[in-house]
Tab-separated table of C-alpha atoms and ligand atoms in Angstrom:
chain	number	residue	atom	x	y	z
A	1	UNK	CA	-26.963	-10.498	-5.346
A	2	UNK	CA	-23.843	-9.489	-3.708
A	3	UNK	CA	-20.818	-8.236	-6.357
A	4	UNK	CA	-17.612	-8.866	-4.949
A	5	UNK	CA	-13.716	-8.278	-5.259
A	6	UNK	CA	-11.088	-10.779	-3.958
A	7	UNK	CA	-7.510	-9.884	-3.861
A	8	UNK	CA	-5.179	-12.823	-4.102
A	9	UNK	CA	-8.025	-14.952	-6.119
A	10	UNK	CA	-5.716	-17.953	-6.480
A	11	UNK	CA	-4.434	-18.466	-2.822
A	12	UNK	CA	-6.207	-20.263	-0.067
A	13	UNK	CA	-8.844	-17.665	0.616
A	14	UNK	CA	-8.884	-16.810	-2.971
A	15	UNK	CA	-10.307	-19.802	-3.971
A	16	UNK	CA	-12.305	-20.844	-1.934
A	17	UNK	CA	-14.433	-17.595	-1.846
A	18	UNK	CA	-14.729	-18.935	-5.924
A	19	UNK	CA	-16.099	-21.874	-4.798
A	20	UNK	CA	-18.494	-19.805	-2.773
A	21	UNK	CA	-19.379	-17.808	-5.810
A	22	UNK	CA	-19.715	-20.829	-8.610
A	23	UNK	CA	-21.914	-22.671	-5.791
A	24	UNK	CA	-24.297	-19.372	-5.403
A	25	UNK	CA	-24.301	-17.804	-8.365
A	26	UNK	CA	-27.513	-16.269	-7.895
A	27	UNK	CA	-26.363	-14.631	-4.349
A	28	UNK	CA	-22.680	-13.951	-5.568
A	29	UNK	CA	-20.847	-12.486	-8.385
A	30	UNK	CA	-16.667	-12.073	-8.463
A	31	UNK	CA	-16.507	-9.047	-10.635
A	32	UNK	CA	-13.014	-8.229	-10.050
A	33	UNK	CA	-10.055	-10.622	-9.435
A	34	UNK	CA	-6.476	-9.639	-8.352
A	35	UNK	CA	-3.610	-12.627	-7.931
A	36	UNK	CA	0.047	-12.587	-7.997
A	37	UNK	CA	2.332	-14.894	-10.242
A	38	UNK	CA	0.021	-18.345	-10.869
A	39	UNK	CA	-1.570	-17.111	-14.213
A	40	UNK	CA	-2.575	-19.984	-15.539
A	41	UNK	CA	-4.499	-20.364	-12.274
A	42	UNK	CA	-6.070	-16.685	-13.220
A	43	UNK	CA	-6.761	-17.142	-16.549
A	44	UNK	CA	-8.891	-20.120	-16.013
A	45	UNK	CA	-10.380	-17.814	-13.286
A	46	UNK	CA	-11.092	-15.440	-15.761
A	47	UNK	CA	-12.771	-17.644	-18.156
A	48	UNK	CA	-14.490	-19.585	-15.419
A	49	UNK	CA	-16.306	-16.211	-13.381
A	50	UNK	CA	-15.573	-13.425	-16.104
A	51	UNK	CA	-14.927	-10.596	-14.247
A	52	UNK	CA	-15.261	-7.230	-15.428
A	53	UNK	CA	-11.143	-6.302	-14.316
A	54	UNK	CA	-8.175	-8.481	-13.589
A	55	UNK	CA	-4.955	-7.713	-12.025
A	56	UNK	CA	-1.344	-9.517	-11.406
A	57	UNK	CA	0.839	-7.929	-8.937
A	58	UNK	CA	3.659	-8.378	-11.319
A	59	UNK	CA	4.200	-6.497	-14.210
A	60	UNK	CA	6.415	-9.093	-15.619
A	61	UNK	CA	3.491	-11.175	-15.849
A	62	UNK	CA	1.213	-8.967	-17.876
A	63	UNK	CA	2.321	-10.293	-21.276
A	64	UNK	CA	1.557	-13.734	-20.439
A	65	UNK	CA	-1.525	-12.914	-18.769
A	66	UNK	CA	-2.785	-11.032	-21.867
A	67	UNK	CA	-1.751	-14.250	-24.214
A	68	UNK	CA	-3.605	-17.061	-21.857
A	69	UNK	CA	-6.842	-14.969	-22.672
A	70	UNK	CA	-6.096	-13.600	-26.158
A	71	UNK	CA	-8.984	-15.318	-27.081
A	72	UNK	CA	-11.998	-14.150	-25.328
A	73	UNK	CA	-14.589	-12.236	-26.939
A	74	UNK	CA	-14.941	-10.033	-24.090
A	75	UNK	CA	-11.781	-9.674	-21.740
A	76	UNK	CA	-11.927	-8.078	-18.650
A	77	UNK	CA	-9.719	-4.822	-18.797
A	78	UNK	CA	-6.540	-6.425	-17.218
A	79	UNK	CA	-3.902	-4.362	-15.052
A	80	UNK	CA	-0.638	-5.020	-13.527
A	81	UNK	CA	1.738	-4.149	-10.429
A	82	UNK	CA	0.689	-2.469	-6.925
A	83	UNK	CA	-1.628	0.116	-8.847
A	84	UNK	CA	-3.558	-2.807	-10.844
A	85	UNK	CA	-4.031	-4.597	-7.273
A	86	UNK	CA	-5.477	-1.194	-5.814
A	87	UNK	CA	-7.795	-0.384	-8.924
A	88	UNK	CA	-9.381	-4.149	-8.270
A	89	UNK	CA	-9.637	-2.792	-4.560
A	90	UNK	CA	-11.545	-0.348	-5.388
A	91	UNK	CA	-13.436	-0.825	-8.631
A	92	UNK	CA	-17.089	0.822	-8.885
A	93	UNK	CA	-18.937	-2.016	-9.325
A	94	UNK	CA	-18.412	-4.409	-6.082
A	95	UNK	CA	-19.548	-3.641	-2.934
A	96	UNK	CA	-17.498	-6.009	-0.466
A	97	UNK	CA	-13.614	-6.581	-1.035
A	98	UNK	CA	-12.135	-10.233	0.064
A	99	UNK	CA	-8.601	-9.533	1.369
A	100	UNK	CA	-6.955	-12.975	0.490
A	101	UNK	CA	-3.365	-11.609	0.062
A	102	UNK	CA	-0.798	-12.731	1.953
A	103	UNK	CA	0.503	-10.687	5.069
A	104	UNK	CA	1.030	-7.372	5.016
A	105	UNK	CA	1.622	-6.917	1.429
A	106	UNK	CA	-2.446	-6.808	1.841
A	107	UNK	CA	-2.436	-3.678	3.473
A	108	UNK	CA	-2.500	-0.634	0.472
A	109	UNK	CA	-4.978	-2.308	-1.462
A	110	UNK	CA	-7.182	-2.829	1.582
A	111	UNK	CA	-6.508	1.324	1.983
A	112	UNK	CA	-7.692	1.348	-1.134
A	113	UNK	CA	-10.653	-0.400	-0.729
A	114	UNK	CA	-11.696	1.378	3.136
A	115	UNK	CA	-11.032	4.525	1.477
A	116	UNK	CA	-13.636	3.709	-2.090
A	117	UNK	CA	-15.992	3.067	0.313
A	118	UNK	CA	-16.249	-0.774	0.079
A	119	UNK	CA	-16.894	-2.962	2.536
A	120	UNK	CA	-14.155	-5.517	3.819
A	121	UNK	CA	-14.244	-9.308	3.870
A	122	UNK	CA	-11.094	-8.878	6.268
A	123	UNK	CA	-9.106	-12.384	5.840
A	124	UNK	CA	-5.824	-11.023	5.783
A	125	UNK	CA	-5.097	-10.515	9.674
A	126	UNK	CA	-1.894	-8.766	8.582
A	127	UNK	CA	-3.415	-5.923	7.706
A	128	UNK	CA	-5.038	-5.400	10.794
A	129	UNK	CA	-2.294	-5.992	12.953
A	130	UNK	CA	0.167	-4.066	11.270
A	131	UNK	CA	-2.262	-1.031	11.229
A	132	UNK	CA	-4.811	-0.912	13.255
A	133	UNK	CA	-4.058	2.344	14.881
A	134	UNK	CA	-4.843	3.800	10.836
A	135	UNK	CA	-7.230	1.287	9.401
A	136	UNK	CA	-9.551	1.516	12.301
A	137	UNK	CA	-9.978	5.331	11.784
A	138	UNK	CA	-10.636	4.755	8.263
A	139	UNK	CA	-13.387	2.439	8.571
A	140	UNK	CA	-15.020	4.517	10.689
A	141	UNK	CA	-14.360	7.686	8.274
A	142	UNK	CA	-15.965	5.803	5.273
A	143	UNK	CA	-18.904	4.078	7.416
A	144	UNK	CA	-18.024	0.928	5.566
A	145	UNK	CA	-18.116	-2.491	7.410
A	146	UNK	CA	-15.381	-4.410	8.770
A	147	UNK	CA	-16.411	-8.515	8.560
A	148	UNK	CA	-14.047	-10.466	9.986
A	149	UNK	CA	-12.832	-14.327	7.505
A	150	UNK	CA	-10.631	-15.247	10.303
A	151	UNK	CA	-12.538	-18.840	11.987
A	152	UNK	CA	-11.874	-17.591	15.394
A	153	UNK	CA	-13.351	-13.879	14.996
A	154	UNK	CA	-15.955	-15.069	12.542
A	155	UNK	CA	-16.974	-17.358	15.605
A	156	UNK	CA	-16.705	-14.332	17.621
A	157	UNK	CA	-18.950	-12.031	15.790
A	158	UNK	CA	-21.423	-14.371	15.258
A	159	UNK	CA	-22.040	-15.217	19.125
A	160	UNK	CA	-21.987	-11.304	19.359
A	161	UNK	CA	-24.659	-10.566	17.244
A	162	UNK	CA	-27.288	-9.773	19.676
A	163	UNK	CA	-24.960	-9.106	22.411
A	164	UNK	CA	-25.598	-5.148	23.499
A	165	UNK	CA	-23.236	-2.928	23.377
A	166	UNK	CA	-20.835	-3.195	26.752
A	167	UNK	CA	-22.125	-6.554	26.969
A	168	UNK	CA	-18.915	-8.463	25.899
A	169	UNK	CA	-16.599	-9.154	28.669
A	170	UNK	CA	-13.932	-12.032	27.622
A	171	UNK	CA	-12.818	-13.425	24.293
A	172	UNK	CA	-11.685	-17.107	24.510
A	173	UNK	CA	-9.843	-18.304	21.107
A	174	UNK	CA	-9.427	-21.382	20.603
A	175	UNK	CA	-6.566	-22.992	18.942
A	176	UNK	CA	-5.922	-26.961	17.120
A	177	UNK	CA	-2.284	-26.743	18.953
A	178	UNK	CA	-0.582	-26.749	14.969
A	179	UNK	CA	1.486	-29.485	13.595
A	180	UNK	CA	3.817	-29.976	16.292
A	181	UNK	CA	1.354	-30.271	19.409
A	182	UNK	CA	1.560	-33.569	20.379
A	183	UNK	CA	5.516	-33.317	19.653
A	184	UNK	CA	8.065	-33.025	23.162
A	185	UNK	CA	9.337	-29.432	23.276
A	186	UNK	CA	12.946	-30.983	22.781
A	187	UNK	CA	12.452	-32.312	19.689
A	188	UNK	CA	11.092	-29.008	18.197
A	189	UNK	CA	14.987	-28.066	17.190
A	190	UNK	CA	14.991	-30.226	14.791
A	191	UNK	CA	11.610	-30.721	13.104
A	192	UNK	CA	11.744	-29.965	8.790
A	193	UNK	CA	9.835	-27.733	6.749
A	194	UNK	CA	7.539	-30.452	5.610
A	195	UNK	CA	6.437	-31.497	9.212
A	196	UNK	CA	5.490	-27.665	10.025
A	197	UNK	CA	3.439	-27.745	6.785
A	198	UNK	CA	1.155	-30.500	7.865
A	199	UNK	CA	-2.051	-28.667	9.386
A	200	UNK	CA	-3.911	-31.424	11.566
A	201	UNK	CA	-7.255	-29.819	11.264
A	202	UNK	CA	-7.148	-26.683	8.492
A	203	UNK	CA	-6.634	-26.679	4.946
A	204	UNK	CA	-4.745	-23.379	4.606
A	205	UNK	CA	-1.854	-21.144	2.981
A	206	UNK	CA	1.991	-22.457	3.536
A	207	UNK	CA	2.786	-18.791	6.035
A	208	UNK	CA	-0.186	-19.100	8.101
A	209	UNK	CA	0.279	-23.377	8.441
A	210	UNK	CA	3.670	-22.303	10.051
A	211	UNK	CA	2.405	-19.611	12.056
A	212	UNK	CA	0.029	-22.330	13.040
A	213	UNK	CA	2.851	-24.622	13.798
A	214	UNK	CA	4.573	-21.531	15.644
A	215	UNK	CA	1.488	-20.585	17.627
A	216	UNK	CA	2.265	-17.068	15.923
A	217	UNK	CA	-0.657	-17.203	14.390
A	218	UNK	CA	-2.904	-17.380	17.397
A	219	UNK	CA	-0.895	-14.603	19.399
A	220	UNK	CA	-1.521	-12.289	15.862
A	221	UNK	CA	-5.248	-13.130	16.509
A	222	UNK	CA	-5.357	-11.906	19.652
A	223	UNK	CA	-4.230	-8.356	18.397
A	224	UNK	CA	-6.831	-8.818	15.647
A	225	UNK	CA	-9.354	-9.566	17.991
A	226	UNK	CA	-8.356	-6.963	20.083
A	227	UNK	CA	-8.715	-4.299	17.330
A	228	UNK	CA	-11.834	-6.163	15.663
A	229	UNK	CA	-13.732	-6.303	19.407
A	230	UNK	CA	-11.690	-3.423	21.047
A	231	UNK	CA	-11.360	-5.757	24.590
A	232	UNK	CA	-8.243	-5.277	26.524
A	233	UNK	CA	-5.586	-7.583	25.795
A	234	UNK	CA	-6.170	-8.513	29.645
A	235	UNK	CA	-9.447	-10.090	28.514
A	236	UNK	CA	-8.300	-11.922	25.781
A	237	UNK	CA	-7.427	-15.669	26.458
A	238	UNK	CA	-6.459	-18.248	24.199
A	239	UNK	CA	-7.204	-22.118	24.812
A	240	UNK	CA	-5.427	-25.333	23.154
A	241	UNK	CA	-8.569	-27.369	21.767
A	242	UNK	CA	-7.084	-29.842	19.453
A	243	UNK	CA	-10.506	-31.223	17.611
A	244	UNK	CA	-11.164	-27.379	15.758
A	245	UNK	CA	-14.998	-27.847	16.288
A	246	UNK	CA	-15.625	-24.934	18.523
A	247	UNK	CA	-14.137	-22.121	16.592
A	248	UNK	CA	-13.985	-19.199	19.707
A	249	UNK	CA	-16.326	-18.203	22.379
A	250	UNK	CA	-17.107	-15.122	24.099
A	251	UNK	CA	-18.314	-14.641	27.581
A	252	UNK	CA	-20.874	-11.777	27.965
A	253	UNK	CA	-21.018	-9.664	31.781
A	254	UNK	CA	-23.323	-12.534	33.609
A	255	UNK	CA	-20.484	-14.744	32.969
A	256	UNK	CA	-22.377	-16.740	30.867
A	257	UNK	CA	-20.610	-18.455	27.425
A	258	UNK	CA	-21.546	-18.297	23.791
A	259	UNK	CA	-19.591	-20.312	21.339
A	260	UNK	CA	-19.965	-20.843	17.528
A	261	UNK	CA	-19.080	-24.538	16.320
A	262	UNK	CA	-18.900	-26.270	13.170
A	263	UNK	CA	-16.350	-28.646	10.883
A	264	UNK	CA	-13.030	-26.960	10.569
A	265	UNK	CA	-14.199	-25.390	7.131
A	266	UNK	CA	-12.724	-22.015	6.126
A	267	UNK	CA	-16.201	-21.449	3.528
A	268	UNK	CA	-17.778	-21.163	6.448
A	269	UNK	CA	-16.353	-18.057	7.838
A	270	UNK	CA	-15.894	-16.795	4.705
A	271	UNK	CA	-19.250	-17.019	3.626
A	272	UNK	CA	-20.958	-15.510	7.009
A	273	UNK	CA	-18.463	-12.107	5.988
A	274	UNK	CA	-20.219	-12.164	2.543
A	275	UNK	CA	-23.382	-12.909	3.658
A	276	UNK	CA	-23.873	-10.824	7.055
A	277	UNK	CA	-26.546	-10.270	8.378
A	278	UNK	CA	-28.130	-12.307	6.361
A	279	UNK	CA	-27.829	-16.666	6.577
A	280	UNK	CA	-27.465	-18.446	3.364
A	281	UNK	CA	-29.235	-21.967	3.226
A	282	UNK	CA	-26.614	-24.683	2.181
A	283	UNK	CA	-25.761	-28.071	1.203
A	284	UNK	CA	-22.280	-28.682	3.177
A	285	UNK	CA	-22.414	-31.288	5.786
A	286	UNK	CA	-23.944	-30.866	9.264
A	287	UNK	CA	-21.833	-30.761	12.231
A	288	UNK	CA	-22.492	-33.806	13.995
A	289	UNK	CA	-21.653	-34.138	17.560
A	290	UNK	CA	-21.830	-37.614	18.222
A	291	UNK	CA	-19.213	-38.064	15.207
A	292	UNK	CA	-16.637	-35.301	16.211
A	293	UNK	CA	-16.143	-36.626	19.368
A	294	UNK	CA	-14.761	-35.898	22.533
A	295	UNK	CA	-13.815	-32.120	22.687
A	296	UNK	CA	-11.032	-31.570	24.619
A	297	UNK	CA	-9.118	-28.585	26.291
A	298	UNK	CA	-5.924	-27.537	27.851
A	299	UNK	CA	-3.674	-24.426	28.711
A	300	UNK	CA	-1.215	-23.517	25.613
A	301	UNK	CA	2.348	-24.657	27.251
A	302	UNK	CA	4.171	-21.064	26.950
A	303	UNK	CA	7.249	-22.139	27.056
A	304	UNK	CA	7.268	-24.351	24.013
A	305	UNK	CA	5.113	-21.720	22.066
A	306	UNK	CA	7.181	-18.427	22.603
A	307	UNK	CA	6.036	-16.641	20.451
A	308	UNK	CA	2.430	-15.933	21.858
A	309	UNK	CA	3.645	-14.069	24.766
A	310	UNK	CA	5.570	-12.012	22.308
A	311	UNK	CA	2.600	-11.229	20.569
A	312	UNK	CA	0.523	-10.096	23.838
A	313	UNK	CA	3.700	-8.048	24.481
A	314	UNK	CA	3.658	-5.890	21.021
A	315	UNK	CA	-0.246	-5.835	21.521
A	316	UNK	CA	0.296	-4.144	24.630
A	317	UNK	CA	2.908	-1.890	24.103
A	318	UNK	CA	0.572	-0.947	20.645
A	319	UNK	CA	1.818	1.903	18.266
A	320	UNK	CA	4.261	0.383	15.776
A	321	UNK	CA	5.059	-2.806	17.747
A	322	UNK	CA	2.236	-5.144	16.296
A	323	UNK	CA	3.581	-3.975	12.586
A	324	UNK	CA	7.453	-4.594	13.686
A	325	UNK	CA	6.208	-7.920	15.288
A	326	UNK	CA	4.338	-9.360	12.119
A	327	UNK	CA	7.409	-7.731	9.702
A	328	UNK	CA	9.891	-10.231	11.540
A	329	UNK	CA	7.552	-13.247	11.651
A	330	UNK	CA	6.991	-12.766	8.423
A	331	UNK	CA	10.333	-12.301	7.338
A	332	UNK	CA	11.665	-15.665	10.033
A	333	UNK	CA	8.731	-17.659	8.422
A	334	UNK	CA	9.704	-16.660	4.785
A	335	UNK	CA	13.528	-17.840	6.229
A	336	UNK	CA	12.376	-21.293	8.084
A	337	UNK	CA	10.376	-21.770	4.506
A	338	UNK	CA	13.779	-21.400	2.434
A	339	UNK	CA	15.232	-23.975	5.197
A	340	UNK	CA	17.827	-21.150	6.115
A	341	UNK	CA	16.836	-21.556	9.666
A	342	UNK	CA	15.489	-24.052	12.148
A	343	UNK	CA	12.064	-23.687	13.875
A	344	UNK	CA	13.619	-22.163	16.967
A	345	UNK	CA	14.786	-19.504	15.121
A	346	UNK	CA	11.695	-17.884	14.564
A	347	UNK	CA	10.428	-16.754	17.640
A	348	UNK	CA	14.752	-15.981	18.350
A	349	UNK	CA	14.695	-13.588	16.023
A	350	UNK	CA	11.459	-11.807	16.475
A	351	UNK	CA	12.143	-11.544	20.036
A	352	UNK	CA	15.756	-9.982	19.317
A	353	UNK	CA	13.966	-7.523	16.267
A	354	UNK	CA	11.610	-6.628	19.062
A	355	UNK	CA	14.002	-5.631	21.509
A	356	UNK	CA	16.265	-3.673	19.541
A	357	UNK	CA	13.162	-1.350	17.753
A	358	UNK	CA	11.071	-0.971	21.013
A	359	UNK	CA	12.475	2.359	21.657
A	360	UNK	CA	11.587	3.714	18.249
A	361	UNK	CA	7.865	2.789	19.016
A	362	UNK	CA	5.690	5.543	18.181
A	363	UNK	CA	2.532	5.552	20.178
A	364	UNK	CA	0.275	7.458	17.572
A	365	UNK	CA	1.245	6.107	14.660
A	366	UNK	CA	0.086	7.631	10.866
A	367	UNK	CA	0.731	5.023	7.760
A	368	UNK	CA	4.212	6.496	7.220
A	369	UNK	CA	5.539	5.464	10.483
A	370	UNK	CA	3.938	2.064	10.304
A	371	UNK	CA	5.107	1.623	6.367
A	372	UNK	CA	8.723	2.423	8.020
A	373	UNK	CA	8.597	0.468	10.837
A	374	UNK	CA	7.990	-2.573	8.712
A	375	UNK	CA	10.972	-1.710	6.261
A	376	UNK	CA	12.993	-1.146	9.637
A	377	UNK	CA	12.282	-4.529	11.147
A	378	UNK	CA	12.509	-6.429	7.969
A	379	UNK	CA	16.452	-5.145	7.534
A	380	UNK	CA	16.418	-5.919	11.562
A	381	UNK	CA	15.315	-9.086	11.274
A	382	UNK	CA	17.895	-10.079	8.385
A	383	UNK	CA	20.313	-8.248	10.185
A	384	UNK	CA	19.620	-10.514	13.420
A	385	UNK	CA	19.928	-13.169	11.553
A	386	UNK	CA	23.430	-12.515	9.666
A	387	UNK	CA	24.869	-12.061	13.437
A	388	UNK	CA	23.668	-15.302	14.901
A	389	UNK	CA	24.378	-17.003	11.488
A	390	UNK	CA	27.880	-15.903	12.410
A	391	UNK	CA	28.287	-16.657	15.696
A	392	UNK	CA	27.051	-20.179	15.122
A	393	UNK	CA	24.108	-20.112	17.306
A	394	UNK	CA	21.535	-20.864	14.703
A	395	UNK	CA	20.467	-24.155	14.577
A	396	UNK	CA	20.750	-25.001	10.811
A	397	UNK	CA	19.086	-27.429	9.210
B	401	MG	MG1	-7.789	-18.238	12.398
């Protein structure tokens, strides 16, 4: 039996880890839930897995949390704001933490979970990214374990296990292409918020569907699989394979390839991080290779996609960068989301945030400088935006 946290229980990630735990309830038990503002989503949580501790990341929210359960017989203890978050990161009981929050607002309670000792079910990539010059160090100072959610570095790890040490010598990730792949670069100006939202292949959260849409999200895994795998970003290579069936491979020093395949299923991943190194027997259809089809590959077109070179570019330059690069995606996504700004915009203004900060980079960076170098590049990027707003050269929609 395997006791478990999961921070952000009622996103994505969130709840399908619950669906992992109410379909193995002998191997897994959700002891500790944290979510943000869908309450009525974590009270029937509550009822449904009973954890021992509870928490909303919004104060606000505690009353009404407190009345949907007012009538259990035994309540978990229930907690509120950015410490009630952190004391689900790191309560006694559970010995692996699920990161299912949300960008980098993951990254204290993950702190808090490295630094309890727990063990990480890592499928917030933000965290990573933003601080992987001070989360790496911390792993390694609490000997806890580091088990990557992500489909592409689950696939990873698993065709490493086996694989000596040294032996690894390229990553290949894979990517579906997003919503807009089969879509001429031209028309791209003008797409909506509810064509970036539609995922061909994954069933995921609303930020990571654009950064799918964006090809964001595949430049941000290639600085979490640089930091997960420690390869040069040199040896990191990303390849368009629209059917999701192959989830990454890795090519080992005889130049021979491993790759990990299966339906594009997110349990999947998620369950290998809870389950490692063990394999759990289950019931979920078999991949069938005569039924998916042709698999297919081709070179990502750069030039539509931006904002994966951009990505390789803060990997590279390290320090800060990666932190200031996910701040201003994250704040152009949460912009394109609010329809303030066309799709264009995005990688416009994480480009411009990136040039104007890259002189403050700071090579050795401690959590301060990376908690300040977000702040900075989230005013940046809202400055950037109030200039080009005003010299007209925003595409609104
Ligand atoms: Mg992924």
């Amino acid at each position: 039996m395997k006791v478990i946290s999961i921070l952000g229980s009622t996103g994505s990630i969130g709840t399908q880890t619950l669906d992992i735990v109410a379909q193995y309830p002998d191997q897994f038990q959700a002891i500790a839930l944290a979510a943000g503002n869908n309450i009525e989503l974590l009270a029937k949580q509550i009822r449904q897995f009973k954890p021992e501790i509870a928490a909303t990341y919004y104060e606000e929210k505690l009353p009404e949390l407190r009345a949907a359960i007012a009538d259990l017989e035994n309540p978990p203890i229930i907690l509120a704001g950015a410490e009630g978050v952190a004391e689900v990161a790191r309560y006694s009981k559970s010995q692996t933490v699920v990161t299912g929050i949300v960008g980098y607002a993951g990254l204290l309670p993950t702190i808090a979970a490295i630094e309890a000792g727990k063990d990480i079910a890592l499928a917030n990539k933000e965290t990573l990214i933003a601080a992987g010059p001070v989360v790496l160090p911390l792993i390694e100072k609490h000997g806890v374990k580091l088990l990557p959610a992500d489909s592409e570095h689950s696939a990873i790890f698993q065709c490493l296990q086996g694989v000596p040490e040294g032996g690894l010598r390229r990553i290949i990730l894979t990517a579906s292409g997003g919503a807009f792949r089969d879509l001429p670069a031209e028309k791209l100006s003008t797409v909506k918020v509810a064509d970036a939202l539609k995922h061909p292949n994954w069933s995921m959260g609303q930020k990571i569907t654009i950064d799918s849409a964006t090809l964001m999200n595949k430049g941000l895994e290639v600085i979490e699989a640089h930091y997960l795998f420690g390869l040069d970003y040199d040896r990191i290579d990303i390849v368009i394979h629209p059917q999701s069936i192959i989830h990454s491979l890795i090519e080992v020093q005889d130049t021979s390839v491993l790759a990990q395949l299966g339906w594009p299923d997110m349990r999947l991943p998620l369950l290998y991080s809870l389950s490692w190194p063990e394999r759990i027997r289950t019931d979920w259809e078999q991949l069938d290779l005569v039924k998916s089809g042709n698999l297919t590959f081709k070179e990502p077109d750069r030039q539509k996609y931006p904002c994966m070179e951009l990505a390789y570019a803060a990997g590279r330059a390290g320090g800060c960068m990666p932190a200031i690069l996910n701040a201003a995606n994250e704040e152009a996504v949460a912009l394109f989301l609010a329809e303030k700004i066309g799709f264009l915009d995005i990688p416009r203004i994480i480009e411009k945030v990136c040039d104007r900060l890259s002189s403050q980079n700071k090579t050795n960076p401690a959590l301060e400088d990376i908690v300040a170098a977000d702040r900075q590049a989230r005013q940046t990027s809202l400055q950037v935006n109030r200039e080009l707003d005003s010299q007209g050269q925003l595409f609104c929609v």
